[in-house]
Amino acid sequence: MSEKGLETATLGGGCFWCLEAVYLELRGVQRVDSGYAGGHVQDPTYQQVCTGATGHAEVVRVVFSPDEITFRELLEVFFTIHDPTTLNRQGADVGTQYRSAIFHHSPEQEAMAREVIAELEDQGLWRSPIVTELVPTGRFFPAEAYHRNYFARNPSQGYCRAVVAPKVAKARAKFFDRLRRT
């Protein structure tokens, strides 16, 4: 995807509702699309992806202005709002579709992701090693319309209250200086 002066990041860190809700609040992020990447089925549905049989991960495609927010900053947020040490799971969400993954769009993104992962490993923030998959981006399949802006439209839904809202609150507190000013 190339929009003039913009870049794209594709990230999987569990349920895409969580990532979408956080990234939509960041200054410099132009658009966030929930969808599926990394699988072998053309145009998968949410129901198919949930089986784990398609090989896809739930991801967000973040279109951003690198003049306002860098890929590195997006990764800093990414590694704050999910657990990169659990293979194919985030909390109670279990399956390959919930894996931690960075689908890099360029050699520069790959190098930056490797650098950030190495720095985090050196810091010893987690007891277990980081298992985030780092692979070239492939085909992105947008999720069904009802997934778009899910948290904003369904803040009282149980999963949103129990899982999404705490991640949004954590990101707001830690990255307050990077939030949009409305």
One Martini backbone bead per residue (centre of mass of N, CA, C, O) as a GRO file, in nm:
protein
  182
    1MET     BB    1   0.095   0.037   0.026
    2SER     BB    2   0.070   0.372  -0.137
    3GLU     BB    3   0.071   0.668   0.021
    4LYS     BB    4   0.152   0.974   0.028
    5GLY     BB    5   0.380   0.971   0.297
    6LEU     BB    6   0.302   0.679   0.371
    7GLU     BB    7   0.269   0.399   0.592
    8THR     BB    8   0.287   0.042   0.671
    9ALA     BB    9   0.146  -0.172   0.926
   10THR     BB   10   0.156  -0.525   1.034
   11LEU     BB   11  -0.031  -0.656   1.320
   12GLY     BB   12  -0.011  -0.926   1.568
   13GLY     BB   13  -0.195  -0.936   1.909
   14GLY     BB   14  -0.448  -1.085   1.878
   15CYS     BB   15  -0.711  -0.921   1.902
   16PHE     BB   16  -0.804  -0.665   1.685
   17TRP     BB   17  -0.969  -0.481   1.875
   18CYS     BB   18  -0.735  -0.387   2.053
   19LEU     BB   19  -0.543  -0.260   1.849
   20GLU     BB   20  -0.736  -0.067   1.712
   21ALA     BB   21  -0.814   0.106   1.962
   22VAL     BB   22  -0.528   0.215   2.008
   23TYR     BB   23  -0.431   0.323   1.723
   24LEU     BB   24  -0.666   0.533   1.681
   25GLU     BB   25  -0.534   0.734   1.918
   26LEU     BB   26  -0.291   0.806   1.740
   27ARG     BB   27  -0.073   1.014   1.636
   28GLY     BB   28  -0.040   0.960   1.275
   29VAL     BB   29  -0.283   0.791   1.242
   30GLN     BB   30  -0.499   0.735   0.966
   31ARG     BB   31  -0.541   0.407   0.971
   32VAL     BB   32  -0.747   0.114   1.066
   33ASP     BB   33  -0.733  -0.235   0.975
   34SER     BB   34  -0.903  -0.513   1.003
   35GLY     BB   35  -0.768  -0.861   0.979
   36TYR     BB   36  -0.591  -1.091   0.757
   37ALA     BB   37  -0.283  -1.291   0.794
   38GLY     BB   38  -0.073  -1.568   0.698
   39GLY     BB   39  -0.229  -1.747   0.499
   40HIS     BB   40  -0.404  -1.999   0.257
   41VAL     BB   41  -0.677  -1.840   0.227
   42GLN     BB   42  -0.910  -1.700   0.039
   43ASP     BB   43  -1.115  -1.495   0.179
   44PRO     BB   44  -1.162  -1.509   0.478
   45THR     BB   45  -1.341  -1.577   0.752
   46TYR     BB   46  -1.392  -1.551   1.075
   47GLN     BB   47  -1.486  -1.844   1.115
   48GLN     BB   48  -1.237  -1.970   0.980
   49VAL     BB   49  -1.013  -1.840   1.151
   50CYS     BB   50  -1.118  -1.953   1.433
   51THR     BB   51  -1.020  -2.254   1.370
   52GLY     BB   52  -0.703  -2.235   1.250
   53ALA     BB   53  -0.699  -2.359   0.939
   54THR     BB   54  -0.586  -2.099   0.759
   55GLY     BB   55  -0.326  -1.941   0.910
   56HIS     BB   56  -0.433  -1.692   1.025
   57ALA     BB   57  -0.413  -1.367   1.150
   58GLU     BB   58  -0.499  -1.132   1.356
   59VAL     BB   59  -0.504  -0.794   1.229
   60VAL     BB   60  -0.339  -0.480   1.170
   61ARG     BB   61  -0.364  -0.202   0.951
   62VAL     BB   62  -0.129   0.065   0.959
   63VAL     BB   63  -0.170   0.397   0.871
   64PHE     BB   64   0.115   0.624   0.851
   65SER     BB   65   0.301   0.906   0.965
   66PRO     BB   66   0.646   0.935   0.995
   67ASP     BB   67   0.637   1.242   1.092
   68GLU     BB   68   0.456   1.157   1.364
   69ILE     BB   69   0.513   0.835   1.348
   70THR     BB   70   0.690   0.561   1.408
   71PHE     BB   71   0.756   0.236   1.381
   72ARG     BB   72   0.887   0.212   1.657
   73GLU     BB   73   0.647   0.331   1.813
   74LEU     BB   74   0.448   0.113   1.728
   75LEU     BB   75   0.613  -0.115   1.868
   76GLU     BB   76   0.601  -0.009   2.155
   77VAL     BB   77   0.300  -0.045   2.174
   78PHE     BB   78   0.273  -0.341   2.096
   79PHE     BB   79   0.462  -0.445   2.347
   80THR     BB   80   0.246  -0.331   2.563
   81ILE     BB   81  -0.052  -0.472   2.458
   82HIS     BB   82   0.110  -0.750   2.463
   83ASP     BB   83   0.213  -1.093   2.469
   84PRO     BB   84   0.523  -1.209   2.321
   85THR     BB   85   0.549  -1.510   2.492
   86THR     BB   86   0.288  -1.636   2.366
   87LEU     BB   87   0.195  -1.909   2.196
   88ASN     BB   88  -0.098  -1.879   2.049
   89ARG     BB   89  -0.167  -1.635   2.269
   90GLN     BB   90  -0.419  -1.428   2.457
   91GLY     BB   91  -0.494  -1.533   2.718
   92ALA     BB   92  -0.802  -1.681   2.636
   93ASP     BB   93  -0.683  -1.660   2.353
   94VAL     BB   94  -0.671  -1.948   2.137
   95GLY     BB   95  -0.445  -1.963   1.869
   96THR     BB   96  -0.295  -1.882   1.571
   97GLN     BB   97  -0.475  -1.617   1.536
   98TYR     BB   98  -0.316  -1.499   1.820
   99ARG     BB   99  -0.053  -1.430   1.728
  100SER     BB  100   0.261  -1.298   1.729
  101ALA     BB  101   0.304  -1.038   1.469
  102ILE     BB  102   0.526  -0.926   1.202
  103PHE     BB  103   0.447  -0.768   0.890
  104HIS     BB  104   0.673  -0.676   0.682
  105HIS     BB  105   0.732  -0.409   0.418
  106SER     BB  106   1.050  -0.401   0.483
  107PRO     BB  107   1.378  -0.408   0.560
  108GLU     BB  108   1.352  -0.182   0.771
  109GLN     BB  109   1.132  -0.310   0.942
  110GLU     BB  110   1.280  -0.566   1.009
  111ALA     BB  111   1.523  -0.436   1.149
  112MET     BB  112   1.360  -0.287   1.366
  113ALA     BB  113   1.226  -0.531   1.492
  114ARG     BB  114   1.485  -0.676   1.575
  115GLU     BB  115   1.591  -0.450   1.755
  116VAL     BB  116   1.355  -0.436   1.956
  117ILE     BB  117   1.363  -0.728   2.047
  118ALA     BB  118   1.654  -0.725   2.154
  119GLU     BB  119   1.610  -0.503   2.364
  120LEU     BB  120   1.389  -0.651   2.524
  121GLU     BB  121   1.557  -0.898   2.595
  122ASP     BB  122   1.783  -0.739   2.746
  123GLN     BB  123   1.578  -0.622   2.968
  124GLY     BB  124   1.394  -0.852   3.093
  125LEU     BB  125   1.065  -0.822   3.111
  126TRP     BB  126   1.056  -1.131   3.065
  127ARG     BB  127   1.076  -1.471   3.144
  128SER     BB  128   1.021  -1.513   2.851
  129PRO     BB  129   1.052  -1.543   2.533
  130ILE     BB  130   1.021  -1.407   2.235
  131VAL     BB  131   0.762  -1.517   1.971
  132THR     BB  132   0.760  -1.328   1.748
  133GLU     BB  133   0.664  -1.306   1.435
  134LEU     BB  134   0.883  -1.259   1.139
  135VAL     BB  135   0.733  -1.144   0.833
  136PRO     BB  136   0.641  -1.104   0.537
  137THR     BB  137   0.421  -0.956   0.368
  138GLY     BB  138   0.110  -1.019   0.244
  139ARG     BB  139  -0.194  -1.086   0.227
  140PHE     BB  140  -0.476  -0.879   0.284
  141PHE     BB  141  -0.780  -0.926   0.479
  142PRO     BB  142  -1.058  -0.791   0.541
  143ALA     BB  143  -1.278  -0.754   0.763
  144GLU     BB  144  -1.567  -0.741   0.865
  145ALA     BB  145  -1.762  -0.470   0.929
  146TYR     BB  146  -1.833  -0.541   1.238
  147HIS     BB  147  -1.520  -0.492   1.331
  148ARG     BB  148  -1.529  -0.202   1.294
  149ASN     BB  149  -1.490  -0.013   1.557
  150TYR     BB  150  -1.584  -0.197   1.798
  151PHE     BB  151  -1.527  -0.055   2.069
  152ALA     BB  152  -1.678   0.215   2.014
  153ARG     BB  153  -1.960   0.051   1.957
  154ASN     BB  154  -1.890  -0.173   2.227
  155PRO     BB  155  -1.811  -0.092   2.540
  156SER     BB  156  -2.024  -0.299   2.704
  157GLN     BB  157  -1.907  -0.536   2.616
  158GLY     BB  158  -1.750  -0.782   2.779
  159TYR     BB  159  -1.477  -0.794   2.624
  160CYS     BB  160  -1.428  -0.491   2.624
  161ARG     BB  161  -1.421  -0.453   2.933
  162ALA     BB  162  -1.206  -0.690   3.005
  163VAL     BB  163  -0.983  -0.638   2.756
  164VAL     BB  164  -0.975  -0.370   2.595
  165ALA     BB  165  -0.990  -0.136   2.805
  166PRO     BB  166  -0.718  -0.196   2.957
  167LYS     BB  167  -0.537  -0.147   2.707
  168VAL     BB  168  -0.622   0.142   2.653
  169ALA     BB  169  -0.545   0.255   2.931
  170LYS     BB  170  -0.246   0.181   2.919
  171ALA     BB  171  -0.179   0.344   2.663
  172ARG     BB  172  -0.270   0.620   2.763
  173ALA     BB  173  -0.069   0.636   2.997
  174LYS     BB  174   0.207   0.572   2.844
  175PHE     BB  175   0.106   0.750   2.558
  176PHE     BB  176  -0.006   1.042   2.599
  177ASP     BB  177   0.190   1.213   2.402
  178ARG     BB  178   0.055   1.038   2.136
  179LEU     BB  179  -0.214   1.152   2.137
  180ARG     BB  180  -0.480   1.274   2.028
  181ARG     BB  181  -0.612   1.596   1.961
  182THR     BB  182  -0.962   1.715   1.996
   0.00000   0.00000   0.00000
